[in-house]
Tab-separated table of N, CA and C in Angstrom:
chain	number	residue	atom	x	y	z
T	1	UNK	N	28.990	-11.783	8.100
T	1	UNK	CA	27.473	-12.189	8.397
T	1	UNK	C	27.406	-11.620	6.734
T	2	UNK	N	26.266	-12.876	6.376
T	2	UNK	CA	25.899	-12.664	4.791
T	2	UNK	C	24.615	-11.886	4.588
T	3	UNK	N	23.941	-11.601	3.758
T	3	UNK	CA	22.818	-10.517	3.686
T	3	UNK	C	21.798	-10.967	4.277
T	4	UNK	N	21.335	-12.414	3.908
T	4	UNK	CA	20.121	-12.984	4.904
T	4	UNK	C	20.202	-12.513	6.293
T	5	UNK	N	21.231	-13.144	6.900
T	5	UNK	CA	21.622	-13.131	8.576
T	5	UNK	C	21.615	-11.497	8.909
T	6	UNK	N	22.266	-10.988	8.336
T	6	UNK	CA	21.962	-9.617	8.476
T	6	UNK	C	20.631	-9.059	8.457
T	7	UNK	N	19.625	-9.364	7.380
T	7	UNK	CA	18.441	-8.842	7.463
T	7	UNK	C	17.389	-9.828	8.447
T	8	UNK	N	17.813	-10.631	8.732
T	8	UNK	CA	17.044	-11.437	10.335
T	8	UNK	C	17.467	-10.634	11.206
T	9	UNK	N	18.869	-10.330	11.582
T	9	UNK	CA	19.026	-9.680	12.796
T	9	UNK	C	18.475	-8.471	12.794
T	10	UNK	N	18.513	-7.676	11.588
T	10	UNK	CA	17.599	-6.581	11.958
T	10	UNK	C	16.120	-6.331	12.192
T	11	UNK	N	15.452	-7.428	11.479
T	11	UNK	CA	13.957	-7.786	11.982
T	11	UNK	C	13.751	-8.257	13.398
T	12	UNK	N	14.870	-8.843	13.996
T	12	UNK	CA	15.004	-9.063	15.240
T	12	UNK	C	15.086	-7.848	16.454
T	13	UNK	N	15.725	-7.098	15.800
T	13	UNK	CA	15.924	-5.562	16.282
T	13	UNK	C	14.671	-4.885	15.993
T	14	UNK	N	13.946	-4.647	15.038
T	14	UNK	CA	12.929	-4.291	14.589
T	14	UNK	C	11.544	-4.763	15.912
T	15	UNK	N	11.508	-6.184	15.815
T	15	UNK	CA	10.507	-6.694	16.509
T	15	UNK	C	10.703	-6.021	17.902
T	16	UNK	N	12.201	-6.141	18.757
T	16	UNK	CA	12.260	-5.721	19.916
T	16	UNK	C	11.780	-4.050	20.209
T	17	UNK	N	12.276	-3.116	19.234
T	17	UNK	CA	11.551	-2.186	19.052
T	17	UNK	C	10.051	-1.633	19.301
T	18	UNK	N	9.539	-2.593	18.399
T	18	UNK	CA	7.840	-2.529	18.204
T	18	UNK	C	7.465	-2.822	19.928
T	19	UNK	N	7.903	-4.269	20.121
T	19	UNK	CA	7.218	-4.688	21.603
T	19	UNK	C	7.678	-3.607	22.296
T	20	UNK	N	8.663	-2.846	22.712
T	20	UNK	CA	8.999	-1.733	23.494
T	20	UNK	C	8.226	-0.737	23.539
T	21	UNK	N	7.295	-0.497	22.213
T	21	UNK	CA	6.466	0.624	21.925
T	21	UNK	C	4.927	0.117	22.007
T	22	UNK	N	4.803	-1.205	22.603
T	22	UNK	CA	3.613	-1.544	22.830
T	22	UNK	C	2.997	-2.169	21.630
T	23	UNK	N	3.361	-2.840	20.716
T	23	UNK	CA	2.726	-3.583	19.540
T	23	UNK	C	2.856	-5.195	19.873
T	24	UNK	N	1.794	-5.786	19.541
T	24	UNK	CA	1.717	-6.811	19.774
T	24	UNK	C	1.871	-7.555	18.598
T	25	UNK	N	3.214	-8.517	18.715
T	25	UNK	CA	3.182	-9.059	17.334
T	25	UNK	C	2.822	-10.348	17.398
T	26	UNK	N	2.072	-10.564	16.187
T	26	UNK	CA	1.202	-11.677	15.614
T	26	UNK	C	1.772	-12.704	15.031
T	27	UNK	N	2.923	-12.579	13.691
T	27	UNK	CA	3.510	-13.363	13.161
T	27	UNK	C	4.612	-12.211	12.707
T	28	UNK	N	5.613	-13.183	12.051
T	28	UNK	CA	6.938	-12.701	11.416
T	28	UNK	C	6.811	-13.861	10.256
T	29	UNK	N	7.474	-13.135	9.102
T	29	UNK	CA	7.757	-13.616	7.601
T	29	UNK	C	6.565	-14.407	7.196
T	30	UNK	N	5.329	-13.749	7.309
T	30	UNK	CA	4.255	-14.316	6.586
T	30	UNK	C	4.339	-14.529	5.204
T	31	UNK	N	4.515	-15.893	4.958
T	31	UNK	CA	4.786	-16.037	3.599
T	31	UNK	C	3.236	-16.544	2.743
T	32	UNK	N	3.001	-16.391	1.363
T	32	UNK	CA	2.143	-16.279	0.576
T	32	UNK	C	2.084	-16.464	-0.646
T	33	UNK	N	1.792	-17.078	-1.962
T	33	UNK	CA	1.771	-17.226	-2.920
T	33	UNK	C	2.117	-15.997	-3.397
T	34	UNK	N	1.425	-14.886	-2.758
T	34	UNK	CA	1.369	-13.274	-3.175
T	34	UNK	C	2.459	-12.527	-2.933
T	35	UNK	N	3.553	-13.003	-1.562
T	35	UNK	CA	4.387	-12.323	-1.341
T	35	UNK	C	4.689	-12.715	0.115
T	36	UNK	N	5.167	-11.807	0.895
T	36	UNK	CA	6.053	-11.624	1.961
T	36	UNK	C	5.730	-10.614	2.654
T	37	UNK	N	5.315	-10.635	3.944
T	37	UNK	CA	5.116	-9.510	5.160
T	37	UNK	C	6.014	-9.979	6.097
T	38	UNK	N	6.976	-9.013	6.250
T	38	UNK	CA	7.881	-9.307	7.530
T	38	UNK	C	7.337	-9.156	8.664
T	39	UNK	N	6.543	-8.132	8.991
T	39	UNK	CA	5.931	-8.464	10.467
T	39	UNK	C	4.581	-8.214	10.482
T	40	UNK	N	3.406	-8.935	11.200
T	40	UNK	CA	2.209	-8.518	11.063
T	40	UNK	C	2.120	-8.564	13.019
T	41	UNK	N	1.179	-7.319	12.899
T	41	UNK	CA	0.845	-6.975	14.575
T	41	UNK	C	-0.070	-6.256	14.895
T	42	UNK	N	-0.195	-5.837	16.034
T	42	UNK	CA	-1.420	-5.219	16.707
T	42	UNK	C	-0.918	-3.852	17.107
T	43	UNK	N	-1.694	-2.778	16.621
T	43	UNK	CA	-0.919	-1.415	17.585
T	43	UNK	C	-2.464	-1.070	17.739
T	44	UNK	N	-2.587	-0.860	18.958
T	44	UNK	CA	-3.963	-0.243	19.663
T	44	UNK	C	-5.088	-0.832	18.582
T	45	UNK	N	-6.085	-0.406	18.005
T	45	UNK	CA	-7.291	-1.268	17.589
T	45	UNK	C	-6.905	-1.463	15.893
T	46	UNK	N	-5.530	-1.315	15.371
T	46	UNK	CA	-5.166	-1.671	14.249
T	46	UNK	C	-4.423	-2.994	13.844
T	47	UNK	N	-4.541	-3.342	12.888
T	47	UNK	CA	-3.944	-4.847	12.477
T	47	UNK	C	-2.709	-4.103	11.591
T	48	UNK	N	-1.702	-4.245	11.883
T	48	UNK	CA	-0.614	-3.433	10.907
T	48	UNK	C	0.213	-4.686	10.288
T	49	UNK	N	0.326	-4.075	9.297
T	49	UNK	CA	1.460	-5.064	7.990
T	49	UNK	C	2.857	-4.210	7.767
T	50	UNK	N	3.862	-4.610	9.094
T	50	UNK	CA	4.756	-3.982	8.797
T	50	UNK	C	5.986	-4.292	7.316
T	51	UNK	N	6.337	-3.559	7.131
T	51	UNK	CA	7.670	-3.980	6.040
T	51	UNK	C	8.933	-3.134	6.541
T	52	UNK	N	9.987	-4.044	7.058
T	52	UNK	CA	11.062	-3.784	7.399
T	52	UNK	C	12.303	-3.715	6.298
T	53	UNK	N	13.092	-2.452	6.349
T	53	UNK	CA	13.829	-2.019	5.309
T	53	UNK	C	15.149	-1.849	5.740
T	54	UNK	N	16.442	-2.130	5.523
T	54	UNK	CA	17.642	-1.867	6.243
T	54	UNK	C	18.921	-1.394	5.129
T	55	UNK	N	19.427	-0.401	5.416
T	55	UNK	CA	20.367	-0.018	4.563
T	55	UNK	C	21.573	0.348	5.217
T	56	UNK	N	23.007	0.278	5.311
T	56	UNK	CA	23.982	0.284	5.890
T	56	UNK	C	24.521	1.482	5.728
T	57	UNK	N	24.735	2.008	4.259
T	57	UNK	CA	24.789	3.099	3.741
T	57	UNK	C	23.532	4.188	2.979
T	58	UNK	N	24.152	4.994	2.604
T	58	UNK	CA	23.395	5.964	1.925
T	58	UNK	C	23.228	6.027	0.011
T	59	UNK	N	24.503	5.050	-0.126
T	59	UNK	CA	24.687	5.135	-1.325
T	59	UNK	C	23.768	4.520	-2.706
T	60	UNK	N	22.817	3.700	-1.775
T	60	UNK	CA	21.314	3.405	-2.594
T	60	UNK	C	19.937	3.972	-2.250
T	61	UNK	N	20.170	4.900	-1.614
T	61	UNK	CA	19.023	5.815	-1.235
T	61	UNK	C	18.816	5.434	0.465
T	62	UNK	N	17.578	5.881	0.806
T	62	UNK	CA	17.370	5.641	2.302
T	62	UNK	C	16.517	4.327	2.333
T	63	UNK	N	16.713	3.773	3.425
T	63	UNK	CA	15.521	2.600	3.557
T	63	UNK	C	14.150	2.758	3.183
T	64	UNK	N	13.951	3.577	3.576
T	64	UNK	CA	12.250	4.062	3.552
T	64	UNK	C	11.743	4.234	2.180
T	65	UNK	N	12.894	4.726	1.372
T	65	UNK	CA	12.759	4.812	-0.401
T	65	UNK	C	12.391	3.881	-0.956
T	66	UNK	N	13.199	2.588	-0.801
T	66	UNK	CA	13.069	1.469	-1.125
T	66	UNK	C	11.713	0.761	-0.907
T	67	UNK	N	11.045	0.875	-0.488
T	67	UNK	CA	9.493	0.339	-0.570
T	67	UNK	C	8.620	0.628	-1.699
T	68	UNK	N	8.479	0.648	-2.775
T	68	UNK	CA	8.132	1.205	-3.987
T	68	UNK	C	6.738	0.828	-4.337
T	69	UNK	N	6.118	1.291	-5.310
T	69	UNK	CA	4.942	0.823	-5.847
T	69	UNK	C	4.478	-0.374	-5.788
T	70	UNK	N	5.265	-1.391	-6.591
T	70	UNK	CA	5.282	-2.907	-6.713
T	70	UNK	C	5.456	-3.377	-5.620
T	71	UNK	N	6.259	-3.267	-4.787
T	71	UNK	CA	6.532	-4.033	-3.319
T	71	UNK	C	5.224	-3.745	-2.527
T	72	UNK	N	4.744	-2.415	-2.560
T	72	UNK	CA	3.343	-2.168	-1.937
T	72	UNK	C	2.224	-2.915	-2.068
T	73	UNK	N	2.339	-2.819	-3.710
T	73	UNK	CA	1.143	-4.063	-3.984
T	73	UNK	C	1.217	-5.183	-3.378
T	74	UNK	N	2.214	-5.979	-3.937
T	74	UNK	CA	2.271	-7.101	-3.257
T	74	UNK	C	1.975	-6.944	-1.751
T	75	UNK	N	2.633	-6.294	-0.583
T	75	UNK	CA	2.261	-6.258	0.503
T	75	UNK	C	0.666	-6.269	0.492
T	76	UNK	N	0.179	-5.787	-0.050
T	76	UNK	CA	-1.666	-5.138	0.226
T	76	UNK	C	-2.221	-6.951	-0.338
T	77	UNK	N	-1.923	-7.097	-1.533
T	77	UNK	CA	-2.356	-8.495	-1.782
T	77	UNK	C	-2.073	-9.745	-0.797
T	78	UNK	N	-0.899	-9.779	-0.048
T	78	UNK	CA	-0.436	-10.663	0.679
T	78	UNK	C	-1.634	-10.488	2.015
T	79	UNK	N	-1.297	-9.116	1.948
T	79	UNK	CA	-2.282	-8.544	3.745
T	79	UNK	C	-3.841	-9.104	3.192
T	80	UNK	N	-4.042	-9.140	2.104
T	80	UNK	CA	-5.407	-9.634	1.542
T	80	UNK	C	-6.146	-10.922	2.338
T	81	UNK	N	-4.793	-12.130	1.449
T	81	UNK	CA	-4.522	-13.156	1.648
T	81	UNK	C	-4.650	-13.540	3.344
T	82	UNK	N	-4.057	-12.456	4.080
T	82	UNK	CA	-3.917	-12.915	5.514
T	82	UNK	C	-5.060	-12.688	6.410
T	83	UNK	N	-5.862	-11.625	5.766
T	83	UNK	CA	-7.031	-11.201	6.447
T	83	UNK	C	-7.770	-12.363	5.888
T	84	UNK	N	-7.942	-13.067	4.798
T	84	UNK	CA	-9.518	-13.734	4.477
T	84	UNK	C	-8.868	-14.968	5.486
T	85	UNK	N	-7.371	-15.453	5.364
T	85	UNK	CA	-7.163	-16.710	6.138
T	85	UNK	C	-7.522	-16.699	7.434
T	86	UNK	N	-7.504	-15.459	8.128
T	86	UNK	CA	-7.446	-15.141	9.739
T	86	UNK	C	-9.198	-14.773	9.853
T	87	UNK	N	-10.110	-14.735	8.914
T	87	UNK	CA	-11.198	-14.511	9.271
T	87	UNK	C	-11.343	-12.848	9.782
T	88	UNK	N	-10.268	-12.030	9.217
T	88	UNK	CA	-10.673	-10.728	9.514
T	88	UNK	C	-11.892	-9.925	8.493
T	89	UNK	N	-12.332	-9.237	9.233
T	89	UNK	CA	-13.951	-8.605	8.489
T	89	UNK	C	-13.191	-7.604	7.693
T	90	UNK	N	-14.191	-6.757	6.914
T	90	UNK	CA	-13.767	-5.981	6.171
T	90	UNK	C	-13.704	-4.432	6.797
T	91	UNK	N	-14.709	-4.714	8.282
T	91	UNK	CA	-14.282	-3.961	9.042
T	91	UNK	C	-13.303	-3.428	9.998
T	92	UNK	N	-12.484	-4.781	9.575
T	92	UNK	CA	-11.012	-4.508	10.635
T	92	UNK	C	-10.026	-3.501	10.239
T	93	UNK	N	-9.949	-2.477	11.117
T	93	UNK	CA	-8.922	-1.529	10.707
T	93	UNK	C	-7.379	-2.090	10.609
T	94	UNK	N	-6.934	-1.492	9.205
T	94	UNK	CA	-5.558	-1.842	8.968
T	94	UNK	C	-4.620	-0.566	8.643
T	95	UNK	N	-3.381	-1.061	8.765
T	95	UNK	CA	-2.623	0.152	8.480
T	95	UNK	C	-1.380	-0.901	7.898
T	96	UNK	N	-0.783	0.276	7.103
T	96	UNK	CA	0.649	-0.388	6.589
T	96	UNK	C	1.910	0.912	6.894
T	97	UNK	N	2.613	0.000	7.604
T	97	UNK	CA	3.556	0.718	8.201
T	97	UNK	C	5.108	0.229	7.718
T	98	UNK	N	5.979	1.054	7.355
T	98	UNK	CA	7.612	0.701	7.144
T	98	UNK	C	8.209	1.063	8.312
T	99	UNK	N	9.240	0.055	8.924
T	99	UNK	CA	10.286	0.472	10.032
T	99	UNK	C	11.396	0.214	8.934
T	100	UNK	N	12.107	1.433	8.877
T	100	UNK	CA	13.525	1.991	8.203
T	100	UNK	C	14.757	1.711	8.839
T	101	UNK	N	15.381	1.257	8.839
T	101	UNK	CA	16.591	1.081	9.629
T	101	UNK	C	17.752	1.357	8.987
T	102	UNK	N	18.365	2.850	9.161
T	102	UNK	CA	19.546	3.430	8.135
T	102	UNK	C	20.766	3.418	9.339
T	103	UNK	N	21.263	2.294	9.006
T	103	UNK	CA	22.756	2.029	10.066
T	103	UNK	C	22.242	1.778	10.904
T	104	UNK	N	22.088	2.565	12.211
T	104	UNK	CA	21.828	1.794	13.304
T	104	UNK	C	20.382	2.663	13.778
T	105	UNK	N	20.068	3.551	13.059
T	105	UNK	CA	18.872	4.622	13.634
T	105	UNK	C	17.634	4.105	12.855
T	106	UNK	N	16.421	3.890	13.686
T	106	UNK	CA	15.396	3.143	13.555
T	106	UNK	C	14.027	4.045	13.617
T	107	UNK	N	13.420	4.213	12.196
T	107	UNK	CA	12.704	5.297	11.718
T	107	UNK	C	11.277	4.342	11.690
T	108	UNK	N	10.171	4.132	12.328
T	108	UNK	CA	8.794	4.016	12.442
T	108	UNK	C	7.979	5.127	11.297
T	109	UNK	N	7.627	4.271	10.351
T	109	UNK	CA	6.710	5.364	9.488
T	109	UNK	C	5.022	4.713	9.618
T	110	UNK	N	4.361	5.576	10.584
T	110	UNK	CA	2.881	4.882	10.435
T	110	UNK	C	2.319	5.288	9.243
T	111	UNK	N	1.245	4.147	8.505
T	111	UNK	CA	0.716	4.847	7.301
T	111	UNK	C	1.373	5.664	6.283
T	112	UNK	N	2.403	4.348	6.172
T	112	UNK	CA	3.547	5.074	5.226
T	112	UNK	C	2.901	4.843	3.655
T	113	UNK	N	1.876	3.957	3.832
T	113	UNK	CA	1.197	3.875	2.099
T	113	UNK	C	-0.265	3.607	2.650
T	114	UNK	N	-0.985	3.671	1.275
T	114	UNK	CA	-2.408	3.322	1.362
T	114	UNK	C	-2.535	1.816	0.919
T	115	UNK	N	-3.623	1.168	0.838
T	115	UNK	CA	-4.190	-0.031	0.589
T	115	UNK	C	-3.952	0.450	-0.958
T	116	UNK	N	-3.463	-0.733	-1.838
T	116	UNK	CA	-3.456	-0.887	-3.191
T	116	UNK	C	-4.133	-1.782	-3.723
T	117	UNK	N	-5.250	-1.505	-4.298
T	117	UNK	CA	-6.551	-2.646	-4.917
T	117	UNK	C	-5.626	-3.616	-5.778
T	118	UNK	N	-5.707	-4.618	-6.071
T	118	UNK	CA	-5.477	-5.458	-7.094
T	118	UNK	C	-5.550	-5.123	-8.639
T	119	UNK	N	-6.868	-4.415	-8.488
T	119	UNK	CA	-7.176	-3.586	-10.191
T	119	UNK	C	-6.400	-2.965	-10.497
């Protein structure tokens, strides 16, 4: 299984995990010029942008550590575009979560990072 197939398999596993936790999945692999968001969903009153990271081992650090500041900025820019395209007002509560999969252990980190402005 190549890296892309393994990533798709882990995203499917994460979707099942989130659905079982009551998250409504709105979109998967949302792509725009700004970047990509793995999963977009609703959790309670929040519009949530999920980044999924997988690590088979710890030689390159944990999966959660792989979402650095540059990646966060791209996710926020893409989230801005999604919100504009879907007419989500400024009053729509949003959250940026990371779902880290280390080997087979799933860790859902709510509010993993704050919104990063374009400036």
